[in-house]
mmCIF file with all atom_site columns, C-alpha atoms in Angstrom:
data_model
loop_
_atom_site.group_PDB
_atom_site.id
_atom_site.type_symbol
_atom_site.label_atom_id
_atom_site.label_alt_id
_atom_site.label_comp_id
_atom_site.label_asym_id
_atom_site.label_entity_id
_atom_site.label_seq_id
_atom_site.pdbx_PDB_ins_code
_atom_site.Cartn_x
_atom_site.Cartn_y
_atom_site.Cartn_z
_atom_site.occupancy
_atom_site.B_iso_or_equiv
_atom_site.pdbx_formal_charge
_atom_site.auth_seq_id
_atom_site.auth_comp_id
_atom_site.auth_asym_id
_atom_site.auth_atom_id
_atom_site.pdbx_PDB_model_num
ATOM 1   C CA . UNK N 1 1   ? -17.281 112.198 -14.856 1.00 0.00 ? 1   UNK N CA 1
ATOM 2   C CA . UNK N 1 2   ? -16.382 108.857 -13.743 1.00 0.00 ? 2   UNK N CA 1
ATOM 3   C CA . UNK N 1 3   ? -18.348 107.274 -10.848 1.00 0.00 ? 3   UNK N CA 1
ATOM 4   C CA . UNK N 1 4   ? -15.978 107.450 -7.764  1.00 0.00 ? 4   UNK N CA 1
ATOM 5   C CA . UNK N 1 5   ? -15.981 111.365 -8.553  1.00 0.00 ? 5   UNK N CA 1
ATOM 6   C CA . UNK N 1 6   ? -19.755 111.641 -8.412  1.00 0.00 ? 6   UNK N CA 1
ATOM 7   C CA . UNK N 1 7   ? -19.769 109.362 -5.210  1.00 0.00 ? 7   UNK N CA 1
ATOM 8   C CA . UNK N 1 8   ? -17.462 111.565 -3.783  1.00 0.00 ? 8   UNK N CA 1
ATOM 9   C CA . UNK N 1 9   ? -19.451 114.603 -4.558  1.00 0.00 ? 9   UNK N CA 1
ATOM 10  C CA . UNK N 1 10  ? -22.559 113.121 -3.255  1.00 0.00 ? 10  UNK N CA 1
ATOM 11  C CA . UNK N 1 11  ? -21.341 112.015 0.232   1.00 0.00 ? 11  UNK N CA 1
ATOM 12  C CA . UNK N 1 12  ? -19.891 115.525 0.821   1.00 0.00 ? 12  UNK N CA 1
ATOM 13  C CA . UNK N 1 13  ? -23.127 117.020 0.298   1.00 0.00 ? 13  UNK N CA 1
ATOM 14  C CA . UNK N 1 14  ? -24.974 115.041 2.291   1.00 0.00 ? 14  UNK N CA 1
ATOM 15  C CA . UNK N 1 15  ? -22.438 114.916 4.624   1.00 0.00 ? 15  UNK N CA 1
ATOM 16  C CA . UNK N 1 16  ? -22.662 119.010 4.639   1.00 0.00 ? 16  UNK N CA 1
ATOM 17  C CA . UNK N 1 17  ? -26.171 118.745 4.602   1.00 0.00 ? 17  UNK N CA 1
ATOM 18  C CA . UNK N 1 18  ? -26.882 116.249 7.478   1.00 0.00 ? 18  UNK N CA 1
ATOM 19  C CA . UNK N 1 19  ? -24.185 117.906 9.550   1.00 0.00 ? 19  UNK N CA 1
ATOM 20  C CA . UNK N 1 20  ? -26.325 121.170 9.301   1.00 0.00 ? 20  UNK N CA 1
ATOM 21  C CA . UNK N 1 21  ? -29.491 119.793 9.991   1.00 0.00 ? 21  UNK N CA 1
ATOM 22  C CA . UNK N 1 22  ? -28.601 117.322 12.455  1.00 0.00 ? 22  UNK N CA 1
ATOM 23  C CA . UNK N 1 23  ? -29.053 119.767 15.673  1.00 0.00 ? 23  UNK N CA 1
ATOM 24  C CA . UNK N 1 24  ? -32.931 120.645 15.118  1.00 0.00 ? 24  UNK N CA 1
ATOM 25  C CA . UNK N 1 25  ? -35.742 119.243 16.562  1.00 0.00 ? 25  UNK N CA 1
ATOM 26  C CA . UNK N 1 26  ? -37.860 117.084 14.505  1.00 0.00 ? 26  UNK N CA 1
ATOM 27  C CA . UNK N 1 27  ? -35.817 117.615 11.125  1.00 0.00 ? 27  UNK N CA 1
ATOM 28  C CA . UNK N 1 28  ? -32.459 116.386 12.994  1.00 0.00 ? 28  UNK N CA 1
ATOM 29  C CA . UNK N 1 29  ? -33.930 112.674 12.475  1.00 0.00 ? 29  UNK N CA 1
ATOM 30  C CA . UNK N 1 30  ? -33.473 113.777 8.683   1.00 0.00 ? 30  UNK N CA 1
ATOM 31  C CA . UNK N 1 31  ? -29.844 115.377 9.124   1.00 0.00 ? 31  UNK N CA 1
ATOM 32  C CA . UNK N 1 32  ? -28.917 111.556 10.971  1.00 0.00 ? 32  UNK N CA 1
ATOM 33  C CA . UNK N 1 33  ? -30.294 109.759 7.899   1.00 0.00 ? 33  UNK N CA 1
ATOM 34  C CA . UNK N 1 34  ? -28.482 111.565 5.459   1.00 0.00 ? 34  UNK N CA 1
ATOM 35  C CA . UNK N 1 35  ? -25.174 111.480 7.540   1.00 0.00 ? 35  UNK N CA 1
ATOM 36  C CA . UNK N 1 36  ? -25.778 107.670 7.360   1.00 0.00 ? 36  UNK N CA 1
ATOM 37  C CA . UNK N 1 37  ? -26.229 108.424 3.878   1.00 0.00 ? 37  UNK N CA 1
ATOM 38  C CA . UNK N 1 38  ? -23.310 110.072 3.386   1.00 0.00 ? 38  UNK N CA 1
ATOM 39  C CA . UNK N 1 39  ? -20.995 107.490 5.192   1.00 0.00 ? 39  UNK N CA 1
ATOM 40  C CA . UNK N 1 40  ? -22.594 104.685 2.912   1.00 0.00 ? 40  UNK N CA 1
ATOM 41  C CA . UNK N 1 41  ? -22.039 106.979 -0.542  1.00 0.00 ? 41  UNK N CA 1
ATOM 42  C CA . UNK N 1 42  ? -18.207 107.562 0.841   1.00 0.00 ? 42  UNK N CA 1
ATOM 43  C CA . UNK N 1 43  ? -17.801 104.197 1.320   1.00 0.00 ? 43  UNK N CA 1
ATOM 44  C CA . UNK N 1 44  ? -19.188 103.126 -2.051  1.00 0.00 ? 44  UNK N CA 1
ATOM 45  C CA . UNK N 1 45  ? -16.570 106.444 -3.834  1.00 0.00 ? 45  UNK N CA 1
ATOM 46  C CA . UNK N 1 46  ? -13.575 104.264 -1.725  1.00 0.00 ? 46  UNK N CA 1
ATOM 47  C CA . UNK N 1 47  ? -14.688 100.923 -2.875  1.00 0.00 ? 47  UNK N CA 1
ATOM 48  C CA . UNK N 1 48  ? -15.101 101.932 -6.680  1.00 0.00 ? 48  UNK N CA 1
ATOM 49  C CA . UNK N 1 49  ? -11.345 104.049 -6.174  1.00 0.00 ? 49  UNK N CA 1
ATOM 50  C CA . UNK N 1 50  ? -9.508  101.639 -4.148  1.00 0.00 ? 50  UNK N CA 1
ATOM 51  C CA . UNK N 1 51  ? -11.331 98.431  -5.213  1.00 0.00 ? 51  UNK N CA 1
ATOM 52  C CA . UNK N 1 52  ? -12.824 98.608  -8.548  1.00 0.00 ? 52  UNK N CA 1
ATOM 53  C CA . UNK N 1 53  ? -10.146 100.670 -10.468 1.00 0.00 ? 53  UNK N CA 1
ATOM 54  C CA . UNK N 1 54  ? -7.032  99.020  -11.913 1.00 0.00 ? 54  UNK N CA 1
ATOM 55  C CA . UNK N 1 55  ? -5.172  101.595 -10.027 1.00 0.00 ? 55  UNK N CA 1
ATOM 56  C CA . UNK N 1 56  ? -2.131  99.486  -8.197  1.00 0.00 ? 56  UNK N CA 1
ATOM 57  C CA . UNK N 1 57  ? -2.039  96.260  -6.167  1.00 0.00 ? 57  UNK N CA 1
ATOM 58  C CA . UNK N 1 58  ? -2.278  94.224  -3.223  1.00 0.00 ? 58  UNK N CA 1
ATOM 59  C CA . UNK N 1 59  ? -1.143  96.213  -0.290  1.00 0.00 ? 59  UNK N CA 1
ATOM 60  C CA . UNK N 1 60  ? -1.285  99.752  -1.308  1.00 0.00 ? 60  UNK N CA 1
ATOM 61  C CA . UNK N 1 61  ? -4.919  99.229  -2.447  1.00 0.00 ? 61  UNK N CA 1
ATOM 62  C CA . UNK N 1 62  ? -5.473  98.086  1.311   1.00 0.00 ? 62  UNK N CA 1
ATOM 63  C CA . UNK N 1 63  ? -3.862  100.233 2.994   1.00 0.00 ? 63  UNK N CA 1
ATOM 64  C CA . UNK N 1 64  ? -4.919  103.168 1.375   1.00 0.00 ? 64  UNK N CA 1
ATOM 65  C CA . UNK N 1 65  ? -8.716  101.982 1.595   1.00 0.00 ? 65  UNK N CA 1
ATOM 66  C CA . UNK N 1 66  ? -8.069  101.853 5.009   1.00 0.00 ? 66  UNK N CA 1
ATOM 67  C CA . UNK N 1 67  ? -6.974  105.700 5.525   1.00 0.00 ? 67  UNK N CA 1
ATOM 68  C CA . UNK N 1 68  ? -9.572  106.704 3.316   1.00 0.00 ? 68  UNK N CA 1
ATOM 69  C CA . UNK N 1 69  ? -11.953 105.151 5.685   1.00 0.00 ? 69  UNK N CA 1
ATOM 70  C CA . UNK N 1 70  ? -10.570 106.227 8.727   1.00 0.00 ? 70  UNK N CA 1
ATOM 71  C CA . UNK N 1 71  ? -10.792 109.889 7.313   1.00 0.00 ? 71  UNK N CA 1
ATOM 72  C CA . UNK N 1 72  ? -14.314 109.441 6.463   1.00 0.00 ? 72  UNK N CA 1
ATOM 73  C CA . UNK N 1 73  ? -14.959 108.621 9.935   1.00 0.00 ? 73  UNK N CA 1
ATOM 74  C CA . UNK N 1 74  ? -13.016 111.764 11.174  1.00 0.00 ? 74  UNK N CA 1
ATOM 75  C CA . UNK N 1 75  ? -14.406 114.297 8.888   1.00 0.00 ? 75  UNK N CA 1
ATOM 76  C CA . UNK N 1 76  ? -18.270 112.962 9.475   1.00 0.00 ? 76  UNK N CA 1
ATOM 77  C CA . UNK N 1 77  ? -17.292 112.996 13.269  1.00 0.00 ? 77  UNK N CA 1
ATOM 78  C CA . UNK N 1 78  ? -15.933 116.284 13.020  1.00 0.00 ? 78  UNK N CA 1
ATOM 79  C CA . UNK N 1 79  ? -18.849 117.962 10.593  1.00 0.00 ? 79  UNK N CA 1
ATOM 80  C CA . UNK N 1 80  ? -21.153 116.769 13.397  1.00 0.00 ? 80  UNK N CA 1
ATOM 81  C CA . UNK N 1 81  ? -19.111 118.334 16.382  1.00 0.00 ? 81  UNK N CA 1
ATOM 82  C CA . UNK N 1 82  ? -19.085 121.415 14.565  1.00 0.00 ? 82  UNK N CA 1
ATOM 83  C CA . UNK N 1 83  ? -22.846 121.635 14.306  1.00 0.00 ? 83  UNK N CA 1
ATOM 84  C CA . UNK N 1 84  ? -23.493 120.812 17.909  1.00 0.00 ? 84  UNK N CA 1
ATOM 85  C CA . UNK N 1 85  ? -20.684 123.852 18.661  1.00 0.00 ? 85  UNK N CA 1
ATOM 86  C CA . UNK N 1 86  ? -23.310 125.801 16.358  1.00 0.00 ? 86  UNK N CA 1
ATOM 87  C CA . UNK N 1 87  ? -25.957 124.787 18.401  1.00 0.00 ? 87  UNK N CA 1
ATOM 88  C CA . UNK N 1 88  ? -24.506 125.347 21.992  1.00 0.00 ? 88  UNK N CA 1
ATOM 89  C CA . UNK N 1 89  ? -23.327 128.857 20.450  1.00 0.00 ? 89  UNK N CA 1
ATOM 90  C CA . UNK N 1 90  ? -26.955 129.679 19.024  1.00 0.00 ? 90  UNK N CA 1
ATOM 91  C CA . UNK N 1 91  ? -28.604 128.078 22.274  1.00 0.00 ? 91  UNK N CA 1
ATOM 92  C CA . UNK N 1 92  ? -26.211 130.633 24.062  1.00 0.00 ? 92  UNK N CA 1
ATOM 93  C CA . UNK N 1 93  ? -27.015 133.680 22.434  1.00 0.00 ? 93  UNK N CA 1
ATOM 94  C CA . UNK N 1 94  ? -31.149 133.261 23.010  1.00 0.00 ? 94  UNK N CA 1
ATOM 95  C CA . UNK N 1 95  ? -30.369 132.385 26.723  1.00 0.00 ? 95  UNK N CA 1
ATOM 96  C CA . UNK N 1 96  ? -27.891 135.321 27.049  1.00 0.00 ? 96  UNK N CA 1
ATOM 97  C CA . UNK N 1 97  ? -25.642 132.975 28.923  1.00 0.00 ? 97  UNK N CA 1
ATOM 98  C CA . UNK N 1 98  ? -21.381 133.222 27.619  1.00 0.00 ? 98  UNK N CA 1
ATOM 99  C CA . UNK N 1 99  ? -20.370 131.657 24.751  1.00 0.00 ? 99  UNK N CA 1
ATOM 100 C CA . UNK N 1 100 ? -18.789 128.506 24.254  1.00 0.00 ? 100 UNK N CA 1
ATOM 101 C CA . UNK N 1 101 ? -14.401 128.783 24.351  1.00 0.00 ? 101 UNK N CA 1
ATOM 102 C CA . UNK N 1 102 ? -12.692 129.362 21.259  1.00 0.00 ? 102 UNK N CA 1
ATOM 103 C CA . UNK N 1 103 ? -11.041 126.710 21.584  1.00 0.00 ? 103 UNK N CA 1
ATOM 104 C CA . UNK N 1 104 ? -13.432 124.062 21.526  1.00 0.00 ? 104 UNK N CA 1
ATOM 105 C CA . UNK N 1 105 ? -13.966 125.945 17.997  1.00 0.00 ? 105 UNK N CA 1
ATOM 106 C CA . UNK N 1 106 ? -10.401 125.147 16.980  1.00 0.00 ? 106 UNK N CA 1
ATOM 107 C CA . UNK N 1 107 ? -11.061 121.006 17.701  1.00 0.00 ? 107 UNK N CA 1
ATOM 108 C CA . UNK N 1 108 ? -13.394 120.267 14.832  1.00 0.00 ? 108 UNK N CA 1
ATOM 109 C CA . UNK N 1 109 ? -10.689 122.588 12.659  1.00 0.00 ? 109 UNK N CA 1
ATOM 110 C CA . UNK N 1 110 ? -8.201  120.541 13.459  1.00 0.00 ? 110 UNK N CA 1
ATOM 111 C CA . UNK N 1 111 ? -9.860  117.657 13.119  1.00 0.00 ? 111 UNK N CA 1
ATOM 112 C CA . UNK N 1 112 ? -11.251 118.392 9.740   1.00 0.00 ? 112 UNK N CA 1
ATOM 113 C CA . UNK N 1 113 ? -7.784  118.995 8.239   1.00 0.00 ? 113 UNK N CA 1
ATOM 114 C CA . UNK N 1 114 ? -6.573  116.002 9.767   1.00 0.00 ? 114 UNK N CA 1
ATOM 115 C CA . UNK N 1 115 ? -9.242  114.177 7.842   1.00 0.00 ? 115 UNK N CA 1
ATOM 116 C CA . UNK N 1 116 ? -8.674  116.213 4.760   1.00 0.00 ? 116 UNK N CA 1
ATOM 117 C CA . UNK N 1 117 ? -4.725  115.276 5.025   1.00 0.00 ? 117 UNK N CA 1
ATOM 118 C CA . UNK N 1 118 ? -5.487  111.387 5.607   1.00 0.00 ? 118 UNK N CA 1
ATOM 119 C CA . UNK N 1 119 ? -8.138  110.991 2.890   1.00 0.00 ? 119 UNK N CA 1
ATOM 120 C CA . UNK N 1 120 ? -5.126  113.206 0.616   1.00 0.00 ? 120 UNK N CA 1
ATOM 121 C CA . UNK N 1 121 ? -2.413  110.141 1.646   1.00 0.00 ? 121 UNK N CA 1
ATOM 122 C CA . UNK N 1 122 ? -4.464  107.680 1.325   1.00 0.00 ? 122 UNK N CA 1
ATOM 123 C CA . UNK N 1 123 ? -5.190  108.838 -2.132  1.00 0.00 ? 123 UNK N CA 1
ATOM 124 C CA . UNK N 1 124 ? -1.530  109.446 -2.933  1.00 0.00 ? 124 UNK N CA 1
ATOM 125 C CA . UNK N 1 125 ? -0.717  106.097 -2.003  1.00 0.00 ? 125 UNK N CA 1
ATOM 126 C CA . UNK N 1 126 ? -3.181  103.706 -2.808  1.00 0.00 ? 126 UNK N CA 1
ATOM 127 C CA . UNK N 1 127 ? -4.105  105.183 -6.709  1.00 0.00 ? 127 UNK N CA 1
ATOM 128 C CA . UNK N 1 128 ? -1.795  106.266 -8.928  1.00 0.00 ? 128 UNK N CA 1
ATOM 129 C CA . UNK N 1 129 ? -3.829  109.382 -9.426  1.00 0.00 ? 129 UNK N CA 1
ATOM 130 C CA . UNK N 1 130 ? -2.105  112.972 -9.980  1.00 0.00 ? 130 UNK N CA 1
ATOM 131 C CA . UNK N 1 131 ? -1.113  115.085 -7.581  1.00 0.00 ? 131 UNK N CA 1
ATOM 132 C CA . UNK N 1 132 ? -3.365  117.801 -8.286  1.00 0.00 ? 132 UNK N CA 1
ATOM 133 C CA . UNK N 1 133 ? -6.597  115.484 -8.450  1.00 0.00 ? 133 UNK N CA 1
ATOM 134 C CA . UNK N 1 134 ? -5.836  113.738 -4.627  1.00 0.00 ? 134 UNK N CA 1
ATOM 135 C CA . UNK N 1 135 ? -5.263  117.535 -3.426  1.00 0.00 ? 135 UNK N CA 1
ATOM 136 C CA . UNK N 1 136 ? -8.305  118.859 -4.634  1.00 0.00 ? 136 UNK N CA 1
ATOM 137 C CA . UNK N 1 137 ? -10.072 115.726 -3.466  1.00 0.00 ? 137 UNK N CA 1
ATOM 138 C CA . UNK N 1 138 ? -8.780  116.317 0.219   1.00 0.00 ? 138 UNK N CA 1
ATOM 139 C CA . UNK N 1 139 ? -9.718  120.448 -0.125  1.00 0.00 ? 139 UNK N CA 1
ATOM 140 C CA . UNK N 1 140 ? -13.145 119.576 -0.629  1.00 0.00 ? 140 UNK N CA 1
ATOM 141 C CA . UNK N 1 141 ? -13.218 117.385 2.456   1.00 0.00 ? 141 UNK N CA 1
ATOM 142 C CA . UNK N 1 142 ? -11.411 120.005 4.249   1.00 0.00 ? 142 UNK N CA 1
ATOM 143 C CA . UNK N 1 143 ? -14.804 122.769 2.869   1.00 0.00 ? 143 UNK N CA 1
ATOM 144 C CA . UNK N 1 144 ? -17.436 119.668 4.327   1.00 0.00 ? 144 UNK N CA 1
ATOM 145 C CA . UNK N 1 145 ? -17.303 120.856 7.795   1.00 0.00 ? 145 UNK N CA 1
ATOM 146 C CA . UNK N 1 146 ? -17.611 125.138 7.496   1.00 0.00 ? 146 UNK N CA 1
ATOM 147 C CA . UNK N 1 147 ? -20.319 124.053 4.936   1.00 0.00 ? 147 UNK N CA 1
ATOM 148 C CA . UNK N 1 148 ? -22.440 122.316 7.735   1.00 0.00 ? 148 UNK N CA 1
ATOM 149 C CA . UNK N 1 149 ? -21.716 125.091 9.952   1.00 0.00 ? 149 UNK N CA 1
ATOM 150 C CA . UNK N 1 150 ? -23.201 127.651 7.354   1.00 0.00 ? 150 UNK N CA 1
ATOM 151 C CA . UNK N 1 151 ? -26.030 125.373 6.627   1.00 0.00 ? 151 UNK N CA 1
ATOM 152 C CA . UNK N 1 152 ? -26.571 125.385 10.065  1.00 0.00 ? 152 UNK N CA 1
ATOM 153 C CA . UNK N 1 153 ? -26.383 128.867 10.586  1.00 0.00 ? 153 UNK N CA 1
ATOM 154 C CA . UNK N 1 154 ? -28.609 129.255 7.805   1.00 0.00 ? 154 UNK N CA 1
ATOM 155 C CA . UNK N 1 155 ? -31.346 126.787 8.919   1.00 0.00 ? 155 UNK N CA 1
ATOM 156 C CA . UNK N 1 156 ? -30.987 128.396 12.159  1.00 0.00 ? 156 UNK N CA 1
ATOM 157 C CA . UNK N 1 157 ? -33.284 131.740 11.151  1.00 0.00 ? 157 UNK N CA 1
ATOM 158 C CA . UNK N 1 158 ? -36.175 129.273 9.722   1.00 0.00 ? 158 UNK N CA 1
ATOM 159 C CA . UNK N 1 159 ? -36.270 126.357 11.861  1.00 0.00 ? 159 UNK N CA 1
ATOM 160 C CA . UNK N 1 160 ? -36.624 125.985 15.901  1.00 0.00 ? 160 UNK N CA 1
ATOM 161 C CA . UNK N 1 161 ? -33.831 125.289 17.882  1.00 0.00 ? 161 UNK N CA 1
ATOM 162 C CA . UNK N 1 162 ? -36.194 123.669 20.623  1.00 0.00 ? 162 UNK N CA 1
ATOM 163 C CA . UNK N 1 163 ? -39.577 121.809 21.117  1.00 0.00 ? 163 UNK N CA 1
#
């Protein structure tokens, strides 16, 4: 596997990971380490793809770093938004107040494919990678945010929700 793949891989799971636990109590301190974590890995799989491959030149290599960053930011953003909706929706249910809109559940959708679309342009025009391989890159971005719901949802029946 080369390097920018397993960077890639990395960041999403600790992306997924600190998303989840980033609403809890004392272990939330954890979930915002590893979503710094994760922003620093995704960084490092856009520097060694955009910046340390021989994939094109100049101003594509720029300006697709640039998307790629900016949809790291929105699907990191959006991961997190999704686990405080988690949160206000579990905090809900044990108060027996209403739940939260459905549409404020639609937002961090949207937003996640949005990010999932950008990093897939950015890939498809500042590498000269196939198709197939900037697509399935951009899916797995897209999966980052339901996995930090269900990681949440999971943590949810062994941790506490409040001090």
């Amino acid at each position: 596997m080369k390097t920018a793949t397993i960077l890639f891989v990395l960041g999403l799971t600790c992306a997924a990971l600190g998303a989840g636990l980033f609403q809890f109590v004392i272990i939330g301190i954890l979930g915002l380490g590893l979503l710094g974590i994760a922003f620093l890995v995704l960084l490092a799989a856009g520097i060694a793809t955009f910046c340390v491959s021989n994939t094109t030149m100049g101003l594509r290599k720029l300006v697709g770093g640039m998307f790629y960053l900016s949809g790291v930011f929105l699907l990191l953003a959006s991961a997190a938004y999704m686990s405080a909706l988690g949160y206000a929706a579990a905090m809900s249910s044990q108060r027996s107040t209403g739940n939260s809109s459905g549409w404020l559940w639609l937002y961090p959708l949207v937003f996640s494919m949005l990010a999932a679309l950008i990093i897939i342009v950015a890939l498809r025009y500042g590498t000269k990678w196939p198709p197939k391989r900037c697509y399935l890159w951009g899916a797995s971005a897209f999966g980052t945010m339901p996995a930090a719901l269900i990681l949440f949802w999971l943590f949810s029946t062994l941790l506490p929700l409040t001090a």
